[in-house]
Coordinates of C-alpha atoms in Angstrom, one line a residue:
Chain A
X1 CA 19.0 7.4 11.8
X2 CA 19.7 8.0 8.0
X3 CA 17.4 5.9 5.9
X4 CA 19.7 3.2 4.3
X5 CA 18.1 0.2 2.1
X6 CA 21.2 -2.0 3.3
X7 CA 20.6 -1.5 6.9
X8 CA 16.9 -2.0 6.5
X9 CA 17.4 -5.1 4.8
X10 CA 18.7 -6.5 8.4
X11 CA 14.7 -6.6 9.9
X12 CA 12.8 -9.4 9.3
X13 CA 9.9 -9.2 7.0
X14 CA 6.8 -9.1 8.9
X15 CA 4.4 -10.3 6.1
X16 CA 5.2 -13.4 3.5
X17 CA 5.1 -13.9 0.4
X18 CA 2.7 -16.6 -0.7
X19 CA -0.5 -14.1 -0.2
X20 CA -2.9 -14.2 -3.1
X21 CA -2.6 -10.7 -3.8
X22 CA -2.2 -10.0 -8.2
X23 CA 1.0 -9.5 -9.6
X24 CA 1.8 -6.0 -9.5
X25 CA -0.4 -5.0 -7.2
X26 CA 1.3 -1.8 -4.7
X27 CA -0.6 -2.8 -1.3
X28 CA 1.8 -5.5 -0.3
X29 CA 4.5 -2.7 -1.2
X30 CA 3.2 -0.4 1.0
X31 CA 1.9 -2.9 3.6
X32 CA 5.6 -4.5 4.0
X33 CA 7.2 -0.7 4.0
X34 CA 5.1 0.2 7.1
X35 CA 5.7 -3.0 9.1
X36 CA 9.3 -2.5 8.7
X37 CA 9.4 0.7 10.4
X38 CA 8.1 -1.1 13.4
X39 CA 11.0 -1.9 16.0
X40 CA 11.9 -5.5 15.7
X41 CA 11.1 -6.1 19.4
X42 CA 7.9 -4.4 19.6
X43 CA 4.9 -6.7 19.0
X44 CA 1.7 -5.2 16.2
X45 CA -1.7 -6.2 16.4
X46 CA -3.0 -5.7 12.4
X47 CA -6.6 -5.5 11.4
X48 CA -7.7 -5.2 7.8
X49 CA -10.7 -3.5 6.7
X50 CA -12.3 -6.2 4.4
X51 CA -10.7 -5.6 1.0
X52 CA -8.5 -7.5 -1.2
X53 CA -5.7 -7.1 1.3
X54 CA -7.5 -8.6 3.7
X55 CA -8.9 -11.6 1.9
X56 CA -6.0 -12.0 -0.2
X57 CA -3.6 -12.3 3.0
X58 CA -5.3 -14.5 4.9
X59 CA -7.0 -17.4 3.4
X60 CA -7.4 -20.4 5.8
X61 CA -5.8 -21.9 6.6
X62 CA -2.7 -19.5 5.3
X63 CA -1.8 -16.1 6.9
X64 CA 1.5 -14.1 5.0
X65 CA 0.9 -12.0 8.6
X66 CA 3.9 -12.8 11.1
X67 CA 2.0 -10.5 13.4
X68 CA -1.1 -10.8 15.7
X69 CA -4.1 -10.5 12.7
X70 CA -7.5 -9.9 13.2
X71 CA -10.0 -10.4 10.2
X72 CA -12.7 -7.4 10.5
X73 CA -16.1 -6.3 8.1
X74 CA -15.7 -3.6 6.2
X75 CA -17.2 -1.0 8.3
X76 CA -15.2 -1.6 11.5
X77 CA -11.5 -2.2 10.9
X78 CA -10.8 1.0 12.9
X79 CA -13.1 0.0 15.4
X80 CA -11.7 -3.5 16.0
X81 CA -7.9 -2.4 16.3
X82 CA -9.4 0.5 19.0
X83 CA -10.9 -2.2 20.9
X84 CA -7.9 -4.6 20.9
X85 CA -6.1 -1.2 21.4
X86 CA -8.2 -0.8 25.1
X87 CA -7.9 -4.1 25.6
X88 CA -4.2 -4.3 26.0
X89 CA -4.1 -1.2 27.9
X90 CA -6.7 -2.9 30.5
X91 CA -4.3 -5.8 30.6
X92 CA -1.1 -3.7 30.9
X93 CA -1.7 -2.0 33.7
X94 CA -2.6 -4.9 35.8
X95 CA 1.2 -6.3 34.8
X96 CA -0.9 -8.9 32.4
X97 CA 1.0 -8.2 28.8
X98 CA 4.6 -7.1 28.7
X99 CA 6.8 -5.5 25.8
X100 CA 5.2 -2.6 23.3
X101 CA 2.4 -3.6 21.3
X102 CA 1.4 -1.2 18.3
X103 CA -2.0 -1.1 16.8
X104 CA -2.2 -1.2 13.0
X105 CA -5.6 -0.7 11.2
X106 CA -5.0 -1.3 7.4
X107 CA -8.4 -0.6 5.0
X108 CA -8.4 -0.2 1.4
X109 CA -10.1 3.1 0.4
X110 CA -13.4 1.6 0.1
X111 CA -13.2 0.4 3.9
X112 CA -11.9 4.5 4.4
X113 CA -13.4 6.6 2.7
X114 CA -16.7 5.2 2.6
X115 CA -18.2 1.9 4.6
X116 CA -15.7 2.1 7.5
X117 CA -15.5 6.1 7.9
X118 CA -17.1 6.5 10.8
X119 CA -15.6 4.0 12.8
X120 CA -12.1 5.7 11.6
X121 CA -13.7 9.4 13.0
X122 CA -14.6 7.7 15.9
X123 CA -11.3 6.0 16.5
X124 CA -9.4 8.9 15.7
X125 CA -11.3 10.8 18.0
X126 CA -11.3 9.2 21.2
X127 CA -7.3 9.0 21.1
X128 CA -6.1 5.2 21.0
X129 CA -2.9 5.1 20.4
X130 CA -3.4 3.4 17.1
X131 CA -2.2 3.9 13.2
X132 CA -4.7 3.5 10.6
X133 CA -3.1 2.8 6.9
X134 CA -5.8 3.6 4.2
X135 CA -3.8 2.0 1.1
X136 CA -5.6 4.5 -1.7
X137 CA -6.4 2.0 -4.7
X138 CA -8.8 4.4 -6.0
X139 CA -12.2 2.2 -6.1
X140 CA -13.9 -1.0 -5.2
X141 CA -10.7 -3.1 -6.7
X142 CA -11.6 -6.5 -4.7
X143 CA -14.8 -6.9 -6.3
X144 CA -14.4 -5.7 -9.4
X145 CA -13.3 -1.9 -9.9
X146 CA -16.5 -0.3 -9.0
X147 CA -16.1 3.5 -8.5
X148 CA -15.6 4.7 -4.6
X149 CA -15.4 8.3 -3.2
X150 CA -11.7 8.3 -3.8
X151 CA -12.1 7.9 -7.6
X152 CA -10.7 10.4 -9.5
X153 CA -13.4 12.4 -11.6
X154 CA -13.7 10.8 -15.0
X155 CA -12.4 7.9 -14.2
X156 CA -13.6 4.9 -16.0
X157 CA -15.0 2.2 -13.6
X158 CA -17.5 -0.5 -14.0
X159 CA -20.2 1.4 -11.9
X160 CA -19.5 5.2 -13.6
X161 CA -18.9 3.7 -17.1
X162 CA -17.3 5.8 -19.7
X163 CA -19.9 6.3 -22.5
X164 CA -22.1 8.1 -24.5
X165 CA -24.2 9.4 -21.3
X166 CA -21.1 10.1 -19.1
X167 CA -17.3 10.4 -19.3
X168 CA -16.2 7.8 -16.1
X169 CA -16.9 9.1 -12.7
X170 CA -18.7 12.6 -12.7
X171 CA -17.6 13.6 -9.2
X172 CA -14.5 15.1 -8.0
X173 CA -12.1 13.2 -5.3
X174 CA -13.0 13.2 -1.4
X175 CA -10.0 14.8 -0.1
X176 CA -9.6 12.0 3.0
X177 CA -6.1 13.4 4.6
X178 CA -7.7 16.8 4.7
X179 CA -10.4 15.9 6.5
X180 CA -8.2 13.4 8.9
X181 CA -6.2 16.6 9.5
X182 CA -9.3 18.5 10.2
X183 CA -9.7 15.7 13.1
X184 CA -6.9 17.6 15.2
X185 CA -4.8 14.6 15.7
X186 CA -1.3 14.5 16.7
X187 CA -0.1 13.3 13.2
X188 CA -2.0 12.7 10.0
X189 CA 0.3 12.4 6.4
X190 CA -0.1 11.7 2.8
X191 CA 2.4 9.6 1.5
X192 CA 3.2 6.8 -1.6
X193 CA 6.1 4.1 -2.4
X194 CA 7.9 7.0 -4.3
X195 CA 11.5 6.4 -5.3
X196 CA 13.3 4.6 -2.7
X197 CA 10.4 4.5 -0.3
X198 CA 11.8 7.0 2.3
X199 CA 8.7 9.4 2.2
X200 CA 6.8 6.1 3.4
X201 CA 9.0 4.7 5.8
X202 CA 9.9 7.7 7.6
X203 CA 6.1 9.1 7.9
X204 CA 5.3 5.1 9.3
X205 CA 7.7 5.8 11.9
X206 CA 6.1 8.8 12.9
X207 CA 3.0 7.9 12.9
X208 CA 3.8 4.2 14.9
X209 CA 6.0 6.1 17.3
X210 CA 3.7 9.5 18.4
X211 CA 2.0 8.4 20.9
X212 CA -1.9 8.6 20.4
X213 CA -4.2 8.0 17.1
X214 CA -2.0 8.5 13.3
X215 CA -3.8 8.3 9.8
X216 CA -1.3 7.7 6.8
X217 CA -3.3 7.9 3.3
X218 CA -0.6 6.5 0.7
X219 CA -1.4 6.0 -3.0
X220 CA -1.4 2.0 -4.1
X221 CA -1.8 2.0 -7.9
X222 CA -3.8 -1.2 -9.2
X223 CA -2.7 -2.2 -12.5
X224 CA -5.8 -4.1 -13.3
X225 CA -8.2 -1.4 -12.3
X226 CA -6.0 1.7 -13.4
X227 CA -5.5 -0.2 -16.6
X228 CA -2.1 0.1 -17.0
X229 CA 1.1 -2.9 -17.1
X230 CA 2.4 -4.3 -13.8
X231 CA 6.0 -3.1 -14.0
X232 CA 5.0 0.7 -14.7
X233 CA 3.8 0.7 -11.0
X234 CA 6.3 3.1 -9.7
X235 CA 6.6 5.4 -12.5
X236 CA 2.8 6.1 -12.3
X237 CA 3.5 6.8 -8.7
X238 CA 6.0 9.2 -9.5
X239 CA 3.7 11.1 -11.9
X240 CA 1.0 11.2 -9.4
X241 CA 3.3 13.0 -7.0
X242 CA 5.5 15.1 -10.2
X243 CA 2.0 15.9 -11.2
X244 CA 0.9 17.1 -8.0
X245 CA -2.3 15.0 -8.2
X246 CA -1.3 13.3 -5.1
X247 CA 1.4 16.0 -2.9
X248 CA 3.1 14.5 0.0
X249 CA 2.7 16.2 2.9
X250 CA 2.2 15.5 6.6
X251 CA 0.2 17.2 9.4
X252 CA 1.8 17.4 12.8
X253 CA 0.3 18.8 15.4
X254 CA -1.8 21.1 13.3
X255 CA 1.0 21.9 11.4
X256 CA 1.2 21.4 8.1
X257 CA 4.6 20.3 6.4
X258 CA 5.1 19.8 2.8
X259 CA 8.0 17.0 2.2
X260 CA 8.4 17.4 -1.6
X261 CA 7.9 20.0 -3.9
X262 CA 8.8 19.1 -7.8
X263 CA 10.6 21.2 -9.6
X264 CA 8.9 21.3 -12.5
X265 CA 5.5 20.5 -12.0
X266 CA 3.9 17.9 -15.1
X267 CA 0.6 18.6 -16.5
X268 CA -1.9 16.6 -15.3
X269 CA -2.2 14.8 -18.7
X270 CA 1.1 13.1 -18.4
X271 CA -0.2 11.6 -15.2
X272 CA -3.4 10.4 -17.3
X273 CA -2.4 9.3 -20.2
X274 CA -0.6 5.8 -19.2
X275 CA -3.6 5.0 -17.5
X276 CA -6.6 3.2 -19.1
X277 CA -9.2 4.1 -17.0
X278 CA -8.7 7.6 -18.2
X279 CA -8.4 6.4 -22.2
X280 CA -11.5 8.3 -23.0
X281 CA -10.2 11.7 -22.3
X282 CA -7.9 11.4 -25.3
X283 CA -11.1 11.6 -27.6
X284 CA -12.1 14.8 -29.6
X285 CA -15.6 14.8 -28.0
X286 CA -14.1 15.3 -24.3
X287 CA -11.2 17.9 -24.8
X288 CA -12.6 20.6 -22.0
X289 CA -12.4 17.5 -19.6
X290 CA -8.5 17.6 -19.1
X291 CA -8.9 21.2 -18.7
X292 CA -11.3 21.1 -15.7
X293 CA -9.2 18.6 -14.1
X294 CA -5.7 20.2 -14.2
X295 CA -7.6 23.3 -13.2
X296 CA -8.8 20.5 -10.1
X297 CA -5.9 19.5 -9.3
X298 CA -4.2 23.5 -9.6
X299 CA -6.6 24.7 -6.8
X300 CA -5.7 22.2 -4.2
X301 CA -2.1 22.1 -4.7
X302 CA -2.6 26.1 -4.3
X303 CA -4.5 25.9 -1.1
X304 CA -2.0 23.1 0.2
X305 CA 1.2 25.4 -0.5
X306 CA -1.3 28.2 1.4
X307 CA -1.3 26.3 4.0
X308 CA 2.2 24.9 4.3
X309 CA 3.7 28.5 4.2
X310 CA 4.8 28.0 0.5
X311 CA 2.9 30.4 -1.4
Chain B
X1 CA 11.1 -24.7 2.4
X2 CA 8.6 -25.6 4.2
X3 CA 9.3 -25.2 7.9
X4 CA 7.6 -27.7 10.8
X5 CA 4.5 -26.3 11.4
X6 CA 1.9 -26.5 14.4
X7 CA -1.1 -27.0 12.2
X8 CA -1.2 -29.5 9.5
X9 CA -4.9 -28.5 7.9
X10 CA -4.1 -31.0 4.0
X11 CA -7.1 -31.4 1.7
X12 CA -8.4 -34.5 3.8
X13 CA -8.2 -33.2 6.9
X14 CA -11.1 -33.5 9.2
X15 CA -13.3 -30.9 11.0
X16 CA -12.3 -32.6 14.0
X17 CA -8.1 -31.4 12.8
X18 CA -9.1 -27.4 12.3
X19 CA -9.0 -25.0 15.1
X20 CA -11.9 -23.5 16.6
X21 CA -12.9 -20.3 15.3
X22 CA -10.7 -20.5 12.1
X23 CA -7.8 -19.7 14.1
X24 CA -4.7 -19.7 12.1
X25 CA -1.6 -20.4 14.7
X26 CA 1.1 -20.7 12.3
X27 CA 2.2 -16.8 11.4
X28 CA 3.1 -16.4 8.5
X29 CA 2.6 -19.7 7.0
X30 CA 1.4 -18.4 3.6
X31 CA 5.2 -18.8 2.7
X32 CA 4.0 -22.3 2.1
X33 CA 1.6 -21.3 -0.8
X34 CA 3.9 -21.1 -4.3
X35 CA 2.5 -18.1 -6.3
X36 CA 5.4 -18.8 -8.8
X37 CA 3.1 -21.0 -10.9
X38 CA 1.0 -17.1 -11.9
X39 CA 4.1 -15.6 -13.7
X40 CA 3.9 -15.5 -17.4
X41 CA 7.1 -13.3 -17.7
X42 CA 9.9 -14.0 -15.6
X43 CA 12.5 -11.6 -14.6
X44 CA 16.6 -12.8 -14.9
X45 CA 18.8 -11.3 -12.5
X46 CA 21.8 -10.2 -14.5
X47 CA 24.3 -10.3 -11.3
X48 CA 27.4 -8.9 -13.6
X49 CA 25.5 -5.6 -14.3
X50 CA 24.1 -5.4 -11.2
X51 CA 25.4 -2.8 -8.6
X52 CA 23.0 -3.7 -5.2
X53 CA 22.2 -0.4 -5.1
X54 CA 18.9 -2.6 -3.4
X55 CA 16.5 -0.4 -5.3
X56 CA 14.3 -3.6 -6.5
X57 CA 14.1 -5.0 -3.0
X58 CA 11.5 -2.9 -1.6
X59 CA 9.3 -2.3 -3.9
X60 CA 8.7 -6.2 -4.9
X61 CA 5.1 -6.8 -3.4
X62 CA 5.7 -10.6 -3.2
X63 CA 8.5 -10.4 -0.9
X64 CA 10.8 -12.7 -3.7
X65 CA 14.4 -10.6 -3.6
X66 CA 16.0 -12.4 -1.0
X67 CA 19.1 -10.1 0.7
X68 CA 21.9 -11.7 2.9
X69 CA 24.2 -9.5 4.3
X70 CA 23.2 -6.6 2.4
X71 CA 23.4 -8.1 -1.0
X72 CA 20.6 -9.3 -2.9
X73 CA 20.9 -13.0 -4.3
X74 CA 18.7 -14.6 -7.6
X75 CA 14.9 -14.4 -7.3
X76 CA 12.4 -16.6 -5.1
X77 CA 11.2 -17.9 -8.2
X78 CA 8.9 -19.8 -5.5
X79 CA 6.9 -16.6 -5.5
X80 CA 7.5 -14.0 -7.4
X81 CA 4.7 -13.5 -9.7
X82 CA 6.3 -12.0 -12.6
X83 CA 4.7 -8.5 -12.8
X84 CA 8.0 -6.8 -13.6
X85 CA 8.4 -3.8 -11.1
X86 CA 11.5 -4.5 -10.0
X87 CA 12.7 -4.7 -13.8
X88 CA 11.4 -1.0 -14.4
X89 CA 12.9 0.7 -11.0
X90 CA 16.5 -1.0 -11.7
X91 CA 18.7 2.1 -13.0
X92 CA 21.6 -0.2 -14.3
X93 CA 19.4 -3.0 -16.5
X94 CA 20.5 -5.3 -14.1
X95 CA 17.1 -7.4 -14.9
X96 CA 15.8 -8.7 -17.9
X97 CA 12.4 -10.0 -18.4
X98 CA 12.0 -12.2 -21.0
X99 CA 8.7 -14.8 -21.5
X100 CA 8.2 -17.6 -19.0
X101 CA 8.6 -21.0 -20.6

């Protein structure tokens, strides 16, 4: 079916507002995008990494989830959803649960990238018919903007400080939907709320509706650790992607697809420049810096083109 | 708003009122929570200007642009936290944002 905002508006939200999430913030945006791709009569079962979606969504005795929600640690989120996962499949074919369930594993990139990595591998691997959702913030955002392995090198964060002994993060980005792609799963996509969000609805359908294990990575700005003002949110996003810091692109099957392709490709600065946490780069002392990372940010868009067929 | 819910857990409620295991049996009750009181700027629905092309309904993370039969109406000023997204995506400066008083 053609993506149409009116029609869409017809499901029912499946999260509330009334979560303690800040203003501005693009989780719930992406959150509420992927649970509206879900058929209205199939149930979800949602676990959240620890992270400030998952504190912030569900403080007792409040939930904004309209879905089956389990809390989970940071390292397991993946694990937890697998399990409930199993579970339900147990229970279905002895006749006990009835209807579709879909499995939903949401983790910020801390929970991803780093603490709950293993659990996603090992989730991914054995084949549960499960989604996992890493909303990419780009650091430690929940308790206080400390710098993950999805920080962007150079950035400024409270543990990789901008100063006179280093300029914000020194090491480059971990390239999460690469490797996720590299786990030879049926789907696997990078995405972000970009324009009217049909990059992000369309690749949550896919990945809720192929049977077996789906990663979606999509870019959530954070105004208050990006440094930048709330309402810019989706402009940023759309330099990340007109930039080609952050490509959309999905992986089915092995195959990999690329969904948007600007036409004129921005320097990198333009995507740096609104944001704080990058402020220091616009200093005489740290010129060569921008350099290094458009040349970054060059080579993988090269090698993803490589690999999509559009060299 | 608030609808009749199943649990009833007020600020002198007993232990003996919670549910075992922090269980939360009312989905989706955080509707009941105003976050309205956070917004410092608050955005104004200009409905003459405005064309529904819905482009401010998704991308609101607090859930406050209603729709009702495809149409958007005035904000949940209940709450929408004032952060301003929806006044930037708008192509037709349907939304102003002036200061909360």
């Amino acid at each position: 079916m053609a993506y149409n905002l009116k029609t869409l508006t017809e499901k029912e939200e499946r999260i509330t507002g009334g979560h303690r999430m800040c203003a501005g913030c693009g989780a719930p945006i992406v959150v509420r995008t992927v649970l509206r791709a879900l058929k209205p009569e199939d149930h979800a079962v949602i676990g959240v990494a620890t992270g400030c979606l998952e504190v912030s969504t569900c403080l007792y005795p409040y939930t904004a989830w309209k879905d089956s929600f389990i809390h989970s640690a940071f390292e397991n989120a993946a694990a937890t959803v697998s399990g409930a996962e199993a579970a339900y499949r147990a229970l279905a074919k002895v006749g006990k649960v009835k209807g579709t369930t879909k499995f939903i594993a949401f983790g910020g990139d801390g929970g991803t990238y780093d603490i709950g990595f293993q659990a996603l591998s090992g989730a991914m691997e054995r084949g549960h018919d499960m989604v996992y959702v890493c909303y990419d913030n780009e650091a430690y955002m929940n308790t206080g903007i400390q710098r993950s392995s999805s920080t962007p090198k150079y950035a400024d964060t409270t543990t990789s400080p901008a100063g006179s002994e280093i300029p914000g993060k020194v090491q480059f980005k971990k390239d999460l939907t690469m490797i996720m792609a590299a786990h030879n799963i049926p789907y696997v996509a990078q995405t972000a709320p970009f324009r009217n969000l049909k990059d992000l609805y369309e690749k949550a359908e896919k990945a809720l509706y192929t049977p077996g294990p789906a990663f979606l990575n999509v870019l959530a700005p954070c105004p208050r650790g990006w440094r930048y003002n709330t309402p810019q949110l989706m402009e940023i996003v759309r330099l990340a992607i007109e930039t080609c810091v952050w490509p959309l692109y999905e992986v089915i099957e092995g195959k990999f697809i690329l969904n948007y392709k600007p036409k004129n490709k921005l320097p990198v600065v333009e995507y740096l420049k609104p944001q704080g946490r990058f402020r220091h780069l616009f200093t005489k002392e740290n010129e060569g810096l921008l350099d290094e990372i458009q040349k970054e940010v060059d080579r993988r868009w090269n090698r993803l083109l490589e690999l999509c067929g559009e060299a | 708003m608030t609808k009749e819910r199943k649990m009833n857990i007020r600020e002198d409620a007993s232990w003996k009122e919670m549910l075992q295991g922090g269980h939360i049996i009312d989905a989706g009750n955080a509707e009941d929570f105003k976050t309205g009181d956070w917004r410092s700027m608050r955005p104004v629905w200009l409905p003459d200007k405005c064309k529904q092309c819905l482009l401010c309904w998704p991308v609101c993370p607090d859930m406050a642009i209603p729709v009702e039969n495809g149409k958007r109406k005035d904000f949940d000023f209940d709450h929408c936290k004032g952060c301003g997204i929806c006044v930037e995506v708008c192509p037709f400066k349907a939304i102003d944002f002036v200061e909360e008083e």
